[in-house]
Amino acid sequence: MYTVRKVTDDLYYVGGDDRRLALFENIFPIPEGVSYNSYLLMDEKTVLIDAVDWAITREYMVNVARVLNGRDLDYLIVHHMEPDHCSSIELMLQRYPNLKIISSEKGIMFMRQFGYHVDDRYIEVKEGDTVSFGKHEFTFVEAPMVHWPEVLMSYDSYDKVLFSADAFGSFIANNGRLFADEVNWDRDYLDEGRRYYTNIVGKYGTFVQKALAKAGGLDLKYICPLHGLVWRDNFGYIIDKYVHWATYEPEEEGVLIVYASMYGNTEFAAQALASKLCEKGMTNISLRDVSSTHVSTLIAESFKYSNIVLASVTYNLGIYPVMLNYLEDMKALNLQNRAISIIGNGTWAPQAAEKMEKFIDEEMRLMDVLPEGLDMVSSLKKAKEPDMDAMVDGILESMKKRREEKEKTASQNKGKK
Ligand code: FEO
């Protein structure tokens, strides 16, 4: 059997799903699996577009042979040399002795670093180069740091297909589906698409913006990523998401409350804050226990919401370690442009609030720590209610300010047109 699907008359999906891998990159839980996408173009030349992870190489080889139907394989385009897309390169070179690899100079260098015997069986391409395979002519676009430095994208002007490497991908196995319009992407895939992008490519927003600018000028009919579903309509929707993520603009006015609590007292304060926000009409809230929520989910939600509340107990005279890990990850992924509120707790030497504020001020960029904080000693007392009310008002005020600034910018931009 095989798991091939047709993208266009000449282009076939020959990748597959991995539902056995627990942790993508040995970090990120993928309870719903992931796909490794590869495409095979059947023109005067036969062209395989990216390879796959070892995990699915057996079915991949079957898929490729099935579509080739006895023809030789002429080219393998390698857009990205991360091993989830490349583990089968050596095997392909052995199986198809006339095969030549097309990749960037760095891509070829990485192949050698990973120990693949490419010898002289390769063609290096760079920004703007074109290669014709018959009626299909591919133009190569450099997209460094989306997600590694060697990354290329390519555009087939005949079918108007953008091969976008890791961009526009998602976690979640394809499960037989191929196109994003075959699912309710916004309902069922957006959260995992955001978790995939923000954790893997989130740090490189500036580079993603450059790649989006290049893609913006293309006449598109298909976007074929290396993971997840193929886009053939609704491009504005997914590009808008990417613009938000790449520019670190929140998608939604809302509050992510992340708490670190050992015995429930800090959790109670976080819960009390959530209730007060809802009382005032702000119900777009996500309340997360830092100890039981994977940091990749916290990162994804930090990219989603306009406001973040950090509530932490003091531990070893510092920030609770799991909370510190979350802060370090936010910093590593370059998250910025959020309004942050702080709740600190401790029993004999509360320090968490002060240290979280210092971390944000000194280690992160363009974060706005709101002045209305809350310091607790061991448990939340009635006397702290005015502080909590002030914190709610401060959060709502910061949202209003962001809204007004956005409207002002929109009207200035309108005036320029
Ligand atoms: Fe799916 Fe950066 O590799």
XYZ file of C-alpha atoms and ligand atoms in Angstrom:
420
model
C 0.000 0.000 0.000
C 1.007 3.647 -0.220
C -0.077 6.988 1.202
C 0.230 9.228 -1.818
C -2.030 12.169 -2.593
C -2.150 14.479 -5.562
C -1.449 18.192 -5.004
C -1.633 19.224 -8.671
C -1.673 17.207 -11.895
C 2.127 16.886 -11.753
C 2.825 17.116 -8.045
C 2.294 14.321 -5.527
C 2.463 14.257 -1.758
C 4.703 11.330 -0.805
C 5.410 12.121 2.877
C 3.868 10.526 5.916
C 2.876 10.779 9.558
C 4.700 10.002 12.764
C 2.316 9.170 15.583
C 4.876 7.289 17.674
C 7.278 10.095 18.471
C 6.583 11.431 21.974
C 8.764 14.541 21.794
C 9.504 16.513 18.618
C 13.166 17.586 18.687
C 13.154 15.587 21.944
C 11.573 18.622 23.642
C 8.035 19.268 22.453
C 5.193 16.869 23.246
C 3.210 15.984 20.122
C 0.229 14.000 21.399
C -1.466 14.264 18.012
C 1.649 13.375 16.001
C 3.369 15.244 13.197
C 3.792 14.818 9.449
C 7.030 14.910 7.495
C 6.086 16.311 4.115
C 7.769 15.464 0.852
C 6.513 16.110 -2.673
C 7.377 14.470 -5.975
C 7.167 16.444 -9.220
C 6.682 14.401 -12.381
C 7.870 16.493 -15.341
C 10.456 15.839 -18.076
C 12.659 15.382 -15.038
C 11.516 13.737 -11.826
C 12.106 15.893 -8.789
C 11.715 14.920 -5.162
C 11.147 17.931 -2.955
C 12.652 17.319 0.477
C 13.082 14.008 2.236
C 11.767 12.710 5.563
C 12.690 11.454 9.025
C 13.969 7.903 9.567
C 10.728 7.064 11.340
C 8.756 6.948 8.096
C 11.470 6.181 5.564
C 10.092 2.721 4.719
C 6.673 3.998 3.638
C 8.329 7.007 2.014
C 10.455 4.813 -0.261
C 7.342 2.888 -1.225
C 5.451 6.106 -1.980
C 8.266 7.485 -4.133
C 8.651 4.250 -6.116
C 4.902 4.060 -6.600
C 4.676 7.544 -8.153
C 7.858 7.112 -10.201
C 6.272 3.974 -11.612
C 9.553 2.724 -13.064
C 11.085 6.090 -13.969
C 14.426 7.098 -12.522
C 14.684 9.847 -9.907
C 16.655 12.801 -11.281
C 16.747 15.406 -8.522
C 16.198 15.824 -4.803
C 15.706 19.424 -3.666
C 16.765 19.914 -0.052
C 15.305 23.142 1.281
C 16.252 22.488 4.889
C 18.878 20.189 6.360
C 17.374 19.440 9.767
C 17.348 15.657 10.153
C 13.545 15.401 10.375
C 13.645 16.144 6.634
C 16.932 14.598 5.655
C 17.550 11.303 7.385
C 16.766 9.400 4.197
C 19.136 11.339 1.892
C 21.927 8.755 1.942
C 19.467 5.967 1.224
C 18.000 7.884 -1.717
C 21.474 8.476 -3.160
C 22.166 4.739 -2.976
C 18.767 3.691 -4.359
C 18.852 6.141 -7.276
C 22.435 6.251 -8.630
C 21.728 9.094 -11.112
C 20.122 11.290 -8.457
C 21.537 14.789 -7.959
C 20.823 16.956 -4.951
C 19.862 20.619 -5.291
C 20.486 22.698 -2.179
C 22.170 25.822 -0.833
C 25.903 25.989 -0.206
C 25.289 25.701 3.542
C 22.840 22.868 2.929
C 25.543 20.874 1.157
C 27.983 21.714 3.943
C 25.530 20.447 6.551
C 24.991 17.238 4.525
C 28.709 16.549 4.803
C 28.668 17.459 8.504
C 25.925 14.896 9.042
C 28.078 12.328 7.231
C 26.217 11.973 3.925
C 28.369 10.994 0.968
C 27.180 13.548 -1.562
C 30.530 13.528 -3.460
C 29.972 15.649 -6.577
C 26.321 14.705 -6.881
C 24.915 18.116 -6.109
C 23.993 21.480 -7.588
C 24.275 24.544 -5.379
C 21.621 27.230 -5.764
C 21.305 30.680 -4.251
C 18.827 33.555 -4.123
C 17.160 34.126 -7.482
C 18.579 31.056 -9.250
C 16.165 29.185 -11.488
C 16.184 25.562 -12.533
C 13.910 24.138 -15.219
C 12.638 20.579 -14.977
C 10.520 20.699 -18.165
C 7.461 22.883 -18.085
C 8.039 23.562 -14.382
C 10.672 26.156 -13.568
C 11.657 26.660 -9.937
C 13.027 29.927 -8.565
C 14.990 29.617 -5.347
C 14.640 32.089 -2.496
C 16.976 32.202 0.471
C 15.145 32.183 3.796
C 17.914 32.069 6.393
C 16.851 31.321 9.985
C 13.421 30.106 9.004
C 14.456 27.961 10.855
C 18.168 27.206 10.221
C 20.686 29.353 8.299
C 20.791 27.183 5.167
C 17.048 27.311 4.507
C 15.760 27.836 0.989
C 12.238 28.185 -0.262
C 11.323 27.676 -3.905
C 8.548 28.788 -6.199
C 7.221 26.819 -9.133
C 5.890 29.463 -11.511
C 3.997 26.914 -13.666
C 1.624 25.731 -10.919
C 2.230 28.760 -8.677
C 3.413 26.622 -5.762
C 5.528 27.961 -2.915
C 7.576 25.292 -1.155
C 7.885 27.064 2.168
C 10.180 24.779 4.203
C 9.298 24.923 7.926
C 7.148 28.040 7.483
C 3.341 27.598 7.490
C 3.690 24.172 9.079
C 2.055 22.686 12.125
C 2.149 19.822 14.559
C -0.651 17.217 14.187
C -0.388 14.266 11.832
C -2.186 14.712 8.528
C -4.177 11.497 9.023
C -4.986 11.160 5.340
C -5.863 14.809 4.884
C -3.667 16.932 2.636
C -5.231 20.384 2.320
C -5.930 22.866 5.117
C -9.447 23.320 3.740
C -10.158 19.646 4.437
C -10.200 20.421 8.167
C -11.488 23.163 10.420
C -7.979 24.621 10.753
C -8.924 27.568 12.926
C -10.770 25.359 15.383
C -8.628 22.223 15.357
C -5.133 23.213 14.180
C -4.482 26.829 15.122
C -3.298 26.106 18.671
C -0.849 23.463 17.471
C 0.194 25.600 14.500
C 0.975 28.420 16.905
C 2.804 26.101 19.330
C 4.859 24.748 16.427
C 5.808 28.159 15.025
C 6.409 30.054 18.255
C 8.626 27.419 19.837
C 10.590 26.443 16.752
C 10.893 29.598 14.686
C 9.580 32.211 17.162
C 13.024 33.565 17.973
C 13.664 34.549 14.363
C 10.767 36.928 13.764
C 12.887 39.442 11.855
C 13.994 36.770 9.392
C 10.436 35.490 9.034
C 9.286 39.035 8.238
C 11.871 39.204 5.446
C 10.719 35.855 4.058
C 7.081 36.971 4.245
C 7.966 40.136 2.333
C 9.526 38.016 -0.431
C 6.532 35.639 -0.508
C 4.131 38.595 -0.511
C 5.013 39.417 -4.114
C 4.218 35.945 -5.447
C 1.119 34.857 -7.294
C 0.192 31.895 -5.092
C -2.043 28.912 -5.661
C -0.456 26.517 -3.181
C 1.791 26.730 -0.123
C 3.475 23.393 0.557
C 5.169 23.295 3.980
C 7.410 20.603 5.447
C 4.955 19.747 8.227
C 1.176 19.834 8.321
C -1.366 20.657 5.663
C -1.042 22.289 2.248
C -2.685 25.701 1.794
C -4.571 26.265 -1.453
C -6.877 29.079 -0.365
C -7.421 31.433 2.562
C -3.796 32.610 2.289
C -4.695 35.903 3.979
C -5.736 34.010 7.112
C -2.493 32.112 7.645
C -0.260 34.969 6.502
C -2.025 37.268 8.974
C -1.235 34.789 11.773
C 2.396 34.689 10.686
C 2.607 38.476 10.542
C 1.362 38.668 14.147
C 3.789 36.010 15.360
C 6.778 37.328 13.421
C 6.244 40.924 14.593
C 5.443 39.847 18.176
C 2.040 41.527 17.966
C -0.533 39.827 20.188
C -3.304 38.048 18.327
C -5.887 38.762 20.991
C -6.709 41.163 23.764
C -6.675 38.768 26.688
C -4.801 37.625 29.762
C -2.540 34.648 30.263
C -2.149 34.047 33.994
C 0.741 31.714 34.773
C 1.150 30.734 38.401
C 3.784 28.828 40.369
C 2.247 27.544 43.561
C 3.508 24.912 46.018
C 0.547 24.606 48.394
C -2.253 26.421 46.612
C -1.942 29.934 48.070
C -0.442 31.574 44.986
C -2.873 29.571 42.864
C -5.719 31.037 44.895
C -4.457 34.563 44.188
C -4.277 33.765 40.460
C -7.805 32.403 40.593
C -9.040 35.471 42.500
C -7.499 37.729 39.854
C -9.170 35.741 37.075
C -12.546 36.081 38.818
C -12.125 39.821 39.224
C -11.125 40.232 35.567
C -14.220 38.312 34.508
C -16.366 40.432 36.840
C -15.103 43.458 34.939
C -15.896 41.861 31.594
C -12.467 40.532 30.557
C -13.268 36.860 30.085
C -10.614 36.034 27.471
C -8.380 34.401 30.048
C -6.086 31.401 30.168
C -5.107 30.292 33.671
C -2.107 27.951 33.702
C -0.166 26.099 36.372
C 3.477 26.468 35.349
C 4.308 23.136 36.981
C 1.815 21.071 35.014
C 1.663 22.941 31.690
C 4.401 22.216 29.178
C 6.474 25.306 28.608
C 5.825 25.087 24.840
C 2.118 25.654 25.538
C 2.952 28.616 27.792
C 5.125 30.077 25.040
C 2.401 29.648 22.429
C -0.144 31.369 24.660
C 2.343 34.117 25.512
C 2.496 34.890 21.771
C -1.306 34.825 21.608
C -2.410 37.173 24.401
C -1.750 40.867 24.977
C -1.252 40.568 28.743
C 0.670 38.131 30.911
C 0.369 37.810 34.666
C 3.216 36.059 36.440
C 2.352 34.781 39.905
C 5.197 33.037 41.690
C 6.117 31.764 45.068
C 9.690 32.382 46.267
C 11.965 29.344 46.173
C 15.564 29.160 47.432
C 15.395 32.937 47.782
C 14.614 33.295 44.099
C 12.019 32.648 41.421
C 10.379 29.219 41.494
C 12.575 27.124 39.131
C 9.815 26.126 36.709
C 8.692 29.749 36.439
C 12.289 30.813 35.825
C 12.517 28.204 33.059
C 9.418 29.740 31.427
C 10.923 33.249 31.679
C 14.205 32.018 30.195
C 12.309 30.405 27.326
C 10.345 33.607 26.638
C 13.635 35.469 26.527
C 15.252 32.859 24.266
C 12.325 33.072 21.849
C 12.560 36.843 21.794
C 8.992 37.483 22.967
C 8.342 41.204 23.349
C 5.643 43.838 23.336
C 3.524 42.429 26.170
C 2.088 44.075 29.275
C 3.204 42.101 32.326
C 1.677 42.082 35.799
C 3.369 40.469 38.762
C 2.169 38.671 41.866
C 4.851 37.564 44.319
C 4.533 35.324 47.351
C 6.814 34.020 50.095
C 6.732 33.130 53.755
C 9.965 34.313 55.343
C 11.812 36.237 52.617
C 9.516 36.944 49.635
C 11.706 37.751 46.634
C 9.914 36.333 43.604
C 8.157 39.561 42.576
C 11.282 41.673 42.707
C 13.363 39.084 40.854
C 10.775 38.502 38.126
C 10.525 42.250 37.522
C 14.326 42.547 37.392
C 14.530 39.644 34.924
C 11.954 41.212 32.633
C 13.490 44.696 32.834
C 17.065 43.575 32.322
C 16.819 40.455 30.165
C 13.843 41.000 27.870
C 13.013 43.540 25.211
C 10.093 45.969 24.967
C 8.123 44.510 27.845
C 5.924 46.789 29.892
C 5.796 45.793 33.572
C 2.626 47.393 34.925
C 3.092 49.296 38.205
C 0.096 47.677 39.900
C 1.673 44.566 41.446
C 0.647 42.393 44.354
C 2.935 41.178 47.122
C 1.678 38.426 49.384
C 3.034 36.857 52.531
C 2.096 33.158 52.623
C -1.586 33.605 51.757
C -3.925 36.128 50.203
C -5.536 38.401 52.831
C -8.659 40.525 52.527
C -6.473 43.584 53.096
C -4.895 42.952 49.687
C -8.166 43.367 47.833
C -7.492 47.017 46.878
C -4.142 45.949 45.367
C -5.871 43.218 43.410
C -8.538 45.670 42.188
C -5.817 48.096 41.134
C -4.100 45.282 39.244
C -7.319 44.501 37.361
C -7.795 48.176 36.509
C -4.169 48.421 35.386
C -4.562 45.439 33.065
C -7.756 46.833 31.554
C -6.157 50.263 31.155
C -3.130 48.737 29.371
C -5.498 47.026 26.939
C -7.317 50.284 26.271
C -4.003 52.032 25.652
C -2.861 49.321 23.218
C -6.226 49.506 21.411
C -6.002 53.287 21.091
C -2.422 53.110 19.785
C -3.459 50.516 17.229
C -6.374 52.639 16.048
C -4.104 55.675 15.818
C -1.560 53.773 13.733
C -4.314 52.371 11.500
C -5.736 55.836 10.873
C -2.245 57.271 10.183
C -1.604 54.468 7.692
C -4.971 55.135 6.077
C -4.090 58.816 5.778
C -0.859 57.943 3.942
C -2.692 55.955 1.248
Fe 11.014 20.465 10.409
Fe 13.458 22.788 11.101
O 12.756 21.129 10.607
